[in-house]
C-alpha cells in the first residue's frame, strides 16, 4: 500500500478533445516505472492529473490510499511527490541555491528547519547532482541546459520525496548530456530507494530507467511489461512503436 | 445578428465574472498568511524605485506644459494670477496621479503579465503547486500589496516635481515673480487635494497589479500568447485607471 500509485479508469477531456479515455495503471512501491508514448498521446496530461494540477473528469487516482480528490489531505498527498519538469521550471528570479532552498522551505515546513540547516541541505544536494559550488549564486538563465537539469534535480530531491516524477528528462539535451542525466537519475532513484515515474517518448531512456514500461495509445494503457518484451508482445501499436524507435536509432 | 450580439454579451459577462473572481481571490490572499515579504520587497523596488525616473520625467513635463497652457488661457480674461493655484490643484488632484498611473501601467502591467505568462509557459506555476505553494499568495498578493503601497509614494514625488515644473516655466519663461508664485502656491495648498490624489494612486496601483496578474495567469501558451497577454494587461489597466479616476473624482469632489 505504501507509495503505491493506483490509477483507475480515469477520463480527461479538454473541450471536445478526449485525452485520457479510461486509463488504468498500478505502480508498485519502489518501482521504476516508465510511461512511453507518442507526442500528444496524453503522457504529460496524465502526470498533471496525478499531481492534481488538472482535475480528472472521472475515475480515481490514489497514492498510498490517499485520493487526489481529497482536498483535506492535499498537503499530505503533494508532499509525497517531487517532479523534474520537462523545461526544468526553475524560478528565474532566484539563484540556484535560492531555488533549492525555496523548495525545502515550502515542502519541509513541518520539520521547522533553521535557515542554516536549509542552506546546508541545499548545498549538499547541489553538490550531489554533480554541480560545483560556483553555481550557488548564479541564475538559471546563466546555465546550460544540462546544468539546469541538474539544478532542478537537486531541488526535486532536496524535499525528501517518496515518489520522483521525471517529465521527458532528456528533452532538449544532446545525447552525451542526456546519457549523463539518465545515469544521474537512475543512481539518484537507486540511492534514495524510492518510487519513480518517468514520462518519455524515447525508448532508449525507457530501457535504461525502467523496471516496467506502460505504453499509452489513444488515452489508454495499450501494454505493460518490460522493454525487452516489446518487440513481440502481440500488440500491433507497441510493436510498431518499438520498430520505429529502433529505425530512428539505427539512422542516427 | 442578434445571436452574435448575444454570444458577445455572454462572453463579456463571463470575462467580467472571471476577472471579478480572480481579483476577489487576490485581495483575500493579501490578508491571509503566509506572506512572502521578500517578494513584496522585490516588487516594491521593481514597481517603485525603478519607475521613479519615468514618473519624474513625466511629471516635470506635464507641470511645465500645464503652466504654459494656463498662461495662454488665463491671459484671455486677465486671470494670470491664478496659474499657481491651477497648476497645484491640477497636478495634485488629477494629472499627477493619472499620468504617473498610466506610465507605471505601461511599464509594470506589461512586465507583470509577461513574467507570470512566461512562468505559466515554463511550468514554474505548476512547480509552485507541487510544492504546496498557492500561486495566488506567492505571485498575485505580493504584487498587489507592493503596487498599492508604492504608487502613493511615487505620486507624491510626482506631485512635487510637477508643481516644480510649473514653477520653473512660470518664473523663467513667463516672467512671474518667484515670491508671489510661491506665496500663491502656499496660500492655496489644501491637504485634501494631495490626499485625494494619493488615494487615487493606491487604487491605480491595485488596477495595474490586478490586471497584470490576471492577464499573465490567463495568457495562452507560447510567445504569441504571452505577447497578447502583455498588450491586454496594459490596455485593461489603463482603462481601469481612467474609469477609477472618474469614479473617485465623483466620490471625492462630486456635488
Coordinates of C-alpha atoms in Angstrom, one line a residue:
Chain A
X1 CA 0.0 0.0 0.0
X2 CA 2.8 2.4 0.9
X3 CA 3.7 4.7 -2.0
X4 CA 1.6 2.6 -4.4
X5 CA 0.1 4.6 -7.2
X6 CA -3.3 3.4 -8.3
X7 CA -4.9 4.9 -11.3
X8 CA -8.4 3.6 -12.1
X9 CA -10.4 4.2 -15.2
X10 CA -9.6 8.0 -15.5
X11 CA -11.0 10.2 -18.1
X12 CA -9.8 13.7 -19.0
X13 CA -11.1 15.9 -21.8
X14 CA -10.3 19.5 -22.9
X15 CA -13.5 20.7 -24.6
X16 CA -14.2 18.1 -27.3
X17 CA -10.7 16.6 -27.2
X18 CA -10.7 13.4 -25.2
X19 CA -7.1 13.0 -24.0
X20 CA -7.4 10.2 -21.4
X21 CA -10.1 7.5 -22.1
X22 CA -10.5 5.2 -19.1
X23 CA -6.8 4.8 -18.4
X24 CA -5.9 2.4 -15.6
X25 CA -2.4 1.7 -14.1
X26 CA -0.9 0.4 -10.9
X27 CA 2.7 1.3 -9.9
X28 CA 4.3 -0.6 -7.0
X29 CA 6.3 0.8 -4.2
X30 CA 10.0 1.4 -5.2
X31 CA 9.2 0.5 -8.8
X32 CA 11.0 2.5 -11.6
X33 CA 8.1 2.8 -14.0
X34 CA 8.2 4.5 -17.3
X35 CA 5.3 5.7 -19.4
X36 CA 6.0 5.6 -23.0
X37 CA 4.0 7.0 -25.9
X38 CA 3.9 9.2 -28.9
X39 CA 4.0 13.0 -28.6
X40 CA 0.5 14.3 -27.8
X41 CA -0.8 10.9 -26.5
X42 CA -1.6 12.4 -23.1
X43 CA 1.5 11.4 -21.1
X44 CA 2.1 14.9 -19.6
X45 CA -1.7 15.3 -19.0
X46 CA -1.6 12.1 -17.0
X47 CA 1.3 13.4 -15.0
X48 CA -0.6 16.6 -14.3
X49 CA -3.7 14.7 -13.3
X50 CA -1.6 12.6 -10.9
X51 CA -0.3 15.8 -9.3
X52 CA -3.8 17.3 -9.1
X53 CA -2.8 20.2 -11.4
X54 CA -5.6 19.0 -13.8
X55 CA -8.8 17.7 -12.3
X56 CA -9.8 14.4 -13.7
X57 CA -13.3 14.2 -15.2
X58 CA -14.0 10.7 -13.8
X59 CA -12.2 7.8 -12.3
X60 CA -9.8 7.7 -9.3
X61 CA -6.2 8.3 -8.5
X62 CA -4.8 7.2 -5.1
X63 CA -1.3 7.3 -3.7
X64 CA -0.8 5.2 -0.5
X65 CA -4.6 5.2 -0.2
X66 CA -4.9 9.0 -0.4
X67 CA -7.2 10.2 -3.2
X68 CA -6.1 13.1 -5.4
X69 CA -9.6 14.4 -5.0
X70 CA -9.4 14.5 -1.2
X71 CA -8.8 18.2 -0.5
X72 CA -8.5 17.7 3.2
X73 CA -5.3 15.6 2.6
X74 CA -4.0 17.5 -0.4
X75 CA -0.8 18.6 1.5
X76 CA 0.0 15.1 2.6
X77 CA -0.7 13.9 -0.9
X78 CA 1.5 16.5 -2.6
X79 CA 4.3 16.0 -0.1
X80 CA 4.8 12.5 -1.4
X81 CA 5.9 13.8 -4.8
X82 CA 8.6 15.8 -6.4
X83 CA 8.9 16.4 -10.1
X84 CA 11.6 17.2 -12.6
X85 CA 9.7 19.2 -15.2
X86 CA 10.4 18.9 -18.9
X87 CA 11.6 22.5 -19.0
X88 CA 13.1 22.3 -15.5
X89 CA 10.8 25.0 -14.1
X90 CA 13.5 26.7 -12.1
X91 CA 12.4 30.1 -10.8
X92 CA 14.0 32.8 -13.0
X93 CA 14.1 35.4 -10.2
X94 CA 16.0 33.1 -7.8
X95 CA 19.6 31.9 -7.9
X96 CA 20.3 28.2 -8.0
X97 CA 20.7 27.9 -4.2
X98 CA 17.6 30.0 -3.6
X99 CA 15.6 27.7 -5.9
X100 CA 16.7 24.7 -3.8
X101 CA 16.2 26.5 -0.5
X102 CA 12.7 27.6 -1.6
X103 CA 11.7 24.1 -2.3
X104 CA 12.9 22.9 1.1
X105 CA 11.3 25.8 2.9
X106 CA 7.9 25.2 1.3
X107 CA 7.8 21.4 1.3
X108 CA 9.5 20.6 4.6
X109 CA 7.8 23.3 6.7
X110 CA 6.7 20.7 9.2
X111 CA 10.3 20.0 10.1
X112 CA 10.9 23.6 11.3
X113 CA 14.4 23.7 9.9
X114 CA 16.6 26.7 10.6
X115 CA 17.9 28.9 7.8
X116 CA 21.4 27.4 8.4
X117 CA 20.1 23.8 8.1
X118 CA 18.2 24.7 5.0
X119 CA 21.3 26.2 3.4
X120 CA 23.4 23.2 4.4
X121 CA 20.9 20.7 2.8
X122 CA 20.6 22.8 -0.3
X123 CA 24.4 23.0 -0.7
X124 CA 24.7 19.2 -0.2
X125 CA 22.1 18.4 -2.8
X126 CA 23.5 20.7 -5.4
X127 CA 26.9 19.1 -5.0
X128 CA 25.3 15.7 -5.0
X129 CA 24.0 16.2 -8.5
X130 CA 27.4 17.0 -9.8
X131 CA 27.3 20.8 -9.8
X132 CA 30.1 22.9 -8.3
X133 CA 29.8 25.4 -5.5
X134 CA 30.4 28.2 -8.0
X135 CA 26.8 27.8 -9.4
X136 CA 25.2 28.5 -6.0
X137 CA 24.7 32.2 -6.6
X138 CA 24.1 32.3 -10.4
X139 CA 20.7 32.5 -12.0
X140 CA 19.2 29.6 -14.0
X141 CA 19.3 31.6 -17.3
X142 CA 23.1 31.8 -16.9
X143 CA 23.5 28.0 -17.0
X144 CA 23.5 25.4 -19.8
X145 CA 20.5 23.0 -20.3
X146 CA 22.4 20.1 -18.6
X147 CA 23.3 22.2 -15.6
X148 CA 19.7 23.5 -15.3
X149 CA 18.5 19.9 -15.4
X150 CA 20.9 19.0 -12.6
X151 CA 19.9 22.1 -10.5
X152 CA 16.2 21.1 -11.0
X153 CA 17.0 17.6 -9.9
X154 CA 18.8 19.0 -6.8
X155 CA 15.6 20.9 -6.0
X156 CA 13.5 17.8 -6.6
X157 CA 15.5 15.5 -4.3
X158 CA 16.1 18.1 -1.6
X159 CA 12.5 17.9 -0.4
X160 CA 12.8 14.2 0.5
X161 CA 10.1 12.9 -1.8
X162 CA 8.7 9.4 -1.7
X163 CA 7.9 9.4 -5.4
X164 CA 10.0 11.1 -8.0
X165 CA 8.4 12.1 -11.3
X166 CA 10.5 12.8 -14.4
X167 CA 8.8 14.5 -17.4
X168 CA 10.8 13.9 -20.5
X169 CA 14.1 14.1 -18.6
X170 CA 16.4 14.2 -21.6
X171 CA 14.4 16.6 -23.8
X172 CA 16.4 19.4 -25.3
X173 CA 19.7 17.8 -24.3
X174 CA 22.5 16.5 -26.6
X175 CA 23.0 12.6 -26.5
X176 CA 26.0 12.8 -24.2
X177 CA 24.5 15.1 -21.7
X178 CA 21.2 13.2 -22.0
X179 CA 23.1 10.0 -21.1
X180 CA 24.8 11.6 -18.1
X181 CA 21.4 12.9 -16.9
X182 CA 19.9 9.4 -17.3
X183 CA 22.7 7.9 -15.3
X184 CA 22.3 10.5 -12.6
X185 CA 18.5 9.9 -12.4
X186 CA 19.0 6.1 -12.2
X187 CA 21.6 6.5 -9.4
X188 CA 19.5 9.0 -7.5
X189 CA 16.4 6.8 -7.5
X190 CA 18.5 3.8 -6.5
X191 CA 20.3 5.6 -3.7
X192 CA 17.1 7.1 -2.3
X193 CA 15.3 3.8 -2.6
X194 CA 12.1 5.5 -3.8
X195 CA 9.4 5.0 -6.4
X196 CA 9.9 6.8 -9.7
X197 CA 7.7 7.5 -12.7
X198 CA 9.2 8.7 -15.9
X199 CA 7.3 10.1 -18.9
X200 CA 9.1 9.8 -22.2
X201 CA 8.8 9.1 -25.9
X202 CA 12.4 7.8 -26.1
X203 CA 12.6 4.1 -26.0
X204 CA 16.3 4.1 -25.0
X205 CA 15.5 6.3 -22.0
X206 CA 12.7 3.9 -21.1
X207 CA 15.0 0.8 -21.5
X208 CA 17.6 2.4 -19.2
X209 CA 15.4 3.8 -16.5
X210 CA 12.6 1.3 -16.2
X211 CA 11.7 -1.8 -14.2
X212 CA 8.4 -1.8 -16.1
X213 CA 7.0 0.2 -19.0
X214 CA 3.4 1.2 -19.8
X215 CA 2.8 2.2 -23.4
X216 CA -0.1 4.7 -23.9
X217 CA -2.1 4.9 -27.0
X218 CA -5.5 6.7 -27.6
X219 CA -5.7 7.7 -24.0
X220 CA -5.4 4.2 -22.6
X221 CA -2.6 1.9 -21.5
X222 CA -2.0 -0.3 -24.5
X223 CA 0.5 -2.6 -23.0
X224 CA 2.5 -3.1 -19.7
X225 CA 5.7 -5.1 -19.5
X226 CA 9.5 -5.0 -19.8
X227 CA 11.1 -3.2 -22.8
X228 CA 12.8 -6.4 -23.9
X229 CA 9.4 -7.9 -24.5
X230 CA 8.1 -5.1 -26.6
X231 CA 9.3 -6.4 -29.9
X232 CA 7.0 -9.4 -30.0
X233 CA 4.3 -8.5 -27.4
X234 CA 1.4 -9.2 -29.8
X235 CA 0.1 -5.5 -29.7
X236 CA 0.4 -4.0 -33.1
X237 CA 0.8 -0.4 -31.9
X238 CA 3.6 -1.3 -29.4
X239 CA 5.5 -3.4 -31.9
X240 CA 5.2 -0.6 -34.4
X241 CA 6.4 1.9 -31.8
X242 CA 9.4 -0.4 -31.0
X243 CA 10.3 -0.8 -34.7
X244 CA 10.1 2.9 -35.4
X245 CA 12.2 3.8 -32.3
X246 CA 14.9 1.3 -33.5
X247 CA 14.8 2.6 -37.1
X248 CA 15.5 6.1 -35.7
X249 CA 18.3 4.9 -33.5
X250 CA 19.9 3.0 -36.5
X251 CA 19.6 6.1 -38.7
X252 CA 21.3 8.2 -36.0
Chain B
X1 CA -27.0 39.4 -35.8
X2 CA -28.9 39.0 -32.5
X3 CA -27.3 35.6 -31.9
X4 CA -23.8 37.2 -32.5
X5 CA -24.7 40.0 -30.2
X6 CA -25.9 37.6 -27.6
X7 CA -22.7 35.5 -27.8
X8 CA -20.6 38.6 -27.5
X9 CA -22.6 39.7 -24.4
X10 CA -22.3 36.3 -22.8
X11 CA -18.6 36.1 -23.5
X12 CA -18.1 39.6 -22.0
X13 CA -20.1 38.7 -18.9
X14 CA -18.1 35.5 -18.5
X15 CA -14.8 37.5 -18.7
X16 CA -16.1 40.1 -16.2
X17 CA -17.0 37.2 -13.9
X18 CA -13.6 35.6 -14.3
X19 CA -11.8 38.9 -13.6
X20 CA -14.0 39.6 -10.5
X21 CA -13.4 36.1 -9.1
X22 CA -9.6 36.5 -9.8
X23 CA -9.4 39.9 -8.1
X24 CA -11.5 38.8 -5.1
X25 CA -9.2 35.8 -4.6
X26 CA -6.2 38.1 -5.0
X27 CA -7.5 40.5 -2.4
X28 CA -8.3 37.6 0.0
X29 CA -4.7 36.4 -0.4
X30 CA -3.4 39.9 0.6
X31 CA -4.9 39.4 4.0
X32 CA -4.3 35.7 4.7
X33 CA -0.9 34.2 5.6
X34 CA 1.6 33.1 4.5
X35 CA 3.0 36.5 3.5
X36 CA 6.1 36.4 1.2
X37 CA 7.9 39.6 2.5
X38 CA 10.9 39.1 0.3
X39 CA 8.7 39.0 -2.8
X40 CA 6.8 42.1 -1.6
X41 CA 10.1 44.0 -1.2
X42 CA 11.3 42.8 -4.6
X43 CA 8.2 44.2 -6.2
X44 CA 8.3 47.4 -4.2
X45 CA 11.8 48.0 -5.7
X46 CA 10.7 46.9 -9.1
X47 CA 7.5 49.0 -9.2
X48 CA 8.6 51.9 -7.1
X49 CA 12.3 52.6 -7.3
X50 CA 12.7 51.7 -11.0
X51 CA 9.7 53.6 -12.1
X52 CA 10.9 56.8 -10.4
X53 CA 12.8 58.2 -13.4
X54 CA 10.0 57.8 -15.9
X55 CA 7.4 59.1 -13.4
X56 CA 9.6 62.1 -12.6
X57 CA 10.2 63.0 -16.2
X58 CA 6.5 62.7 -17.0
X59 CA 5.6 64.9 -14.0
X60 CA 8.0 67.7 -14.9
X61 CA 6.9 67.9 -18.5
X62 CA 3.2 67.8 -17.5
X63 CA 3.8 70.6 -14.9
X64 CA 5.6 72.7 -17.4
X65 CA 3.1 72.2 -20.2
X66 CA 0.2 72.9 -17.8
X67 CA 1.7 76.2 -16.7
X68 CA 2.2 77.3 -20.3
X69 CA -1.4 76.3 -21.3
X70 CA -2.9 78.0 -18.3
X71 CA -0.9 81.2 -19.0
X72 CA -2.2 81.3 -22.6
X73 CA -5.7 80.6 -21.5
X74 CA -5.8 82.9 -18.4
X75 CA -4.3 85.9 -20.2
X76 CA -7.5 85.9 -22.4
X77 CA -9.5 87.1 -19.4
X78 CA -6.7 88.7 -17.2
X79 CA -6.6 85.9 -14.7
X80 CA -2.8 85.1 -14.9
X81 CA -2.6 85.3 -11.2
X82 CA -4.4 82.0 -10.8
X83 CA -1.8 79.9 -12.6
X84 CA 0.0 78.7 -9.5
X85 CA -3.3 77.6 -7.9
X86 CA -4.4 75.8 -11.1
X87 CA -1.1 74.1 -11.5
X88 CA -1.2 73.0 -7.9
X89 CA -4.7 71.6 -8.0
X90 CA -4.4 70.2 -11.5
X91 CA -1.2 68.3 -10.6
X92 CA -2.2 67.0 -7.2
X93 CA -5.8 66.1 -7.8
X94 CA -5.7 64.9 -11.4
X95 CA -2.6 65.0 -13.6
X96 CA 0.0 63.7 -11.1
X97 CA -1.9 60.5 -10.2
X98 CA -3.3 59.9 -13.7
X99 CA -0.1 60.4 -15.7
X100 CA 2.0 58.5 -13.1
X101 CA -0.6 55.7 -13.1
X102 CA -0.6 55.5 -16.9
X103 CA 3.2 55.5 -17.1
X104 CA 3.6 52.8 -14.4
X105 CA 0.8 50.8 -16.1
X106 CA 2.7 50.9 -19.4
X107 CA 5.9 49.8 -17.6
X108 CA 4.7 47.4 -15.0
X109 CA 1.4 45.9 -16.1
X110 CA 3.1 44.5 -19.2
X111 CA 6.1 43.4 -17.2
X112 CA 3.9 41.6 -14.6
X113 CA 1.8 39.9 -17.3
X114 CA 4.9 38.8 -19.3
X115 CA 6.6 37.5 -16.2
X116 CA 3.6 35.5 -15.0
X117 CA 2.8 34.4 -18.5
X118 CA 6.3 33.1 -19.0
X119 CA 6.2 31.3 -15.7
X120 CA 3.0 29.6 -16.8
X121 CA 4.5 28.6 -20.1
X122 CA 7.7 27.2 -18.5
X123 CA 5.7 25.3 -15.9
X124 CA 7.0 27.4 -13.0
X125 CA 3.5 27.9 -11.7
X126 CA 2.9 24.1 -11.8
X127 CA 6.2 23.8 -9.8
X128 CA 4.8 26.1 -7.2
X129 CA 1.6 23.9 -6.9
X130 CA 3.7 20.8 -6.5
X131 CA 5.5 22.5 -3.6
X132 CA 2.1 23.2 -2.0
X133 CA 2.5 26.9 -2.6
X134 CA -0.6 28.8 -3.5
X135 CA 0.3 30.7 -6.7
X136 CA -2.1 33.5 -5.8
X137 CA -0.4 34.1 -2.5
X138 CA 3.1 33.9 -4.0
X139 CA 2.6 35.7 -7.3
X140 CA -0.5 37.9 -7.0
X141 CA -0.7 39.1 -3.4
X142 CA 2.9 40.5 -3.2
X143 CA 2.4 42.4 -6.5
X144 CA -0.9 43.9 -5.4
X145 CA 0.5 44.8 -1.9
X146 CA 3.6 46.3 -3.5
X147 CA 1.7 48.4 -6.1
X148 CA -0.8 49.7 -3.6
X149 CA 1.9 50.7 -1.2
X150 CA 4.3 52.2 -3.8
X151 CA 2.0 54.1 -6.1
X152 CA 1.1 56.8 -3.5
X153 CA 4.8 57.4 -2.8
X154 CA 5.5 57.7 -6.5
X155 CA 2.6 60.1 -7.0
X156 CA 3.6 62.2 -4.0
X157 CA 7.1 62.6 -5.6
X158 CA 5.4 63.3 -9.0
X159 CA 3.3 66.0 -7.4
X160 CA 6.4 67.8 -6.0
X161 CA 8.2 67.5 -9.4
X162 CA 5.1 68.5 -11.4
X163 CA 4.5 71.6 -9.3
X164 CA 8.2 72.5 -9.6
X165 CA 7.9 72.1 -13.4
X166 CA 5.1 74.7 -13.4
X167 CA 7.1 77.0 -11.1
X168 CA 10.2 76.8 -13.4
X169 CA 8.2 77.7 -16.5
X170 CA 6.2 80.4 -14.8
X171 CA 9.3 82.1 -13.3
X172 CA 11.8 81.7 -16.1
X173 CA 9.8 81.8 -19.3
X174 CA 6.6 83.7 -18.3
X175 CA 8.2 86.4 -16.0
X176 CA 6.2 85.6 -12.9
X177 CA 7.7 86.7 -9.7
X178 CA 9.2 83.9 -7.7
X179 CA 7.9 85.2 -4.4
X180 CA 4.4 85.7 -5.5
X181 CA 4.2 82.4 -7.3
X182 CA 5.4 80.5 -4.2
X183 CA 3.2 82.5 -1.9
X184 CA 0.1 81.8 -4.1
X185 CA 1.0 78.1 -4.1
X186 CA 1.4 78.0 -0.3
X187 CA -1.7 80.0 0.3
X188 CA -3.9 77.8 -1.8
X189 CA -2.4 74.5 -0.7
X190 CA -5.0 72.1 0.8
X191 CA -4.1 68.8 2.3
X192 CA -7.2 67.1 0.8
X193 CA -6.0 67.9 -2.7
X194 CA -2.9 65.9 -2.2
X195 CA -4.5 63.1 -0.1
X196 CA -7.3 62.6 -2.7
X197 CA -4.5 62.1 -5.3
X198 CA -2.7 59.6 -3.1
X199 CA -5.9 57.6 -2.6
X200 CA -6.4 57.6 -6.3
X201 CA -2.8 56.4 -6.7
X202 CA -3.4 53.4 -4.4
X203 CA -6.4 52.5 -6.4
X204 CA -4.4 52.8 -9.7
X205 CA -1.7 50.6 -8.2
X206 CA -4.4 48.0 -7.4
X207 CA -5.6 48.2 -11.0
X208 CA -2.1 47.9 -12.5
X209 CA -1.2 44.8 -10.4
X210 CA -4.5 43.1 -10.7
X211 CA -4.9 43.3 -14.4
X212 CA -1.2 42.5 -15.0
X213 CA -1.6 39.3 -12.9
X214 CA -4.9 38.4 -14.4
X215 CA -3.7 38.6 -17.9
X216 CA -0.5 36.8 -17.0
X217 CA -2.4 33.9 -15.5
X218 CA -4.9 33.7 -18.3
X219 CA -2.2 34.0 -21.1
X220 CA -2.2 31.4 -23.8
X221 CA 0.8 29.2 -24.1
X222 CA 3.6 30.3 -26.5
X223 CA 5.3 33.5 -27.2
X224 CA 2.3 34.8 -29.1
X225 CA 0.0 34.1 -26.1
X226 CA 2.4 35.9 -23.7
X227 CA 2.6 38.9 -26.2
X228 CA -1.2 39.1 -26.4
X229 CA -1.4 38.9 -22.6
X230 CA 1.0 41.9 -22.1
X231 CA -0.9 44.0 -24.6
X232 CA -4.2 43.2 -22.9
X233 CA -2.8 43.9 -19.5
X234 CA -1.7 47.4 -20.5
X235 CA -4.9 48.2 -22.2
X236 CA -7.1 46.9 -19.3
X237 CA -5.1 48.6 -16.6
X238 CA -5.1 51.9 -18.4
X239 CA -8.8 51.8 -18.9
X240 CA -9.1 50.7 -15.3
X241 CA -7.1 53.8 -14.2
X242 CA -9.2 56.2 -16.3
X243 CA -12.5 54.6 -15.1
X244 CA -11.4 54.6 -11.4
X245 CA -10.2 58.2 -11.8
X246 CA -13.7 59.3 -12.8
X247 CA -15.4 57.3 -10.1
X248 CA -13.1 58.5 -7.4
X249 CA -13.2 62.1 -8.6
X250 CA -17.0 61.9 -8.5
X251 CA -16.8 60.4 -5.0
X252 CA -14.3 63.0 -3.6
X253 CA -15.4 66.1 -5.4
X254 CA -18.8 65.4 -6.9
X255 CA -21.8 67.5 -6.0

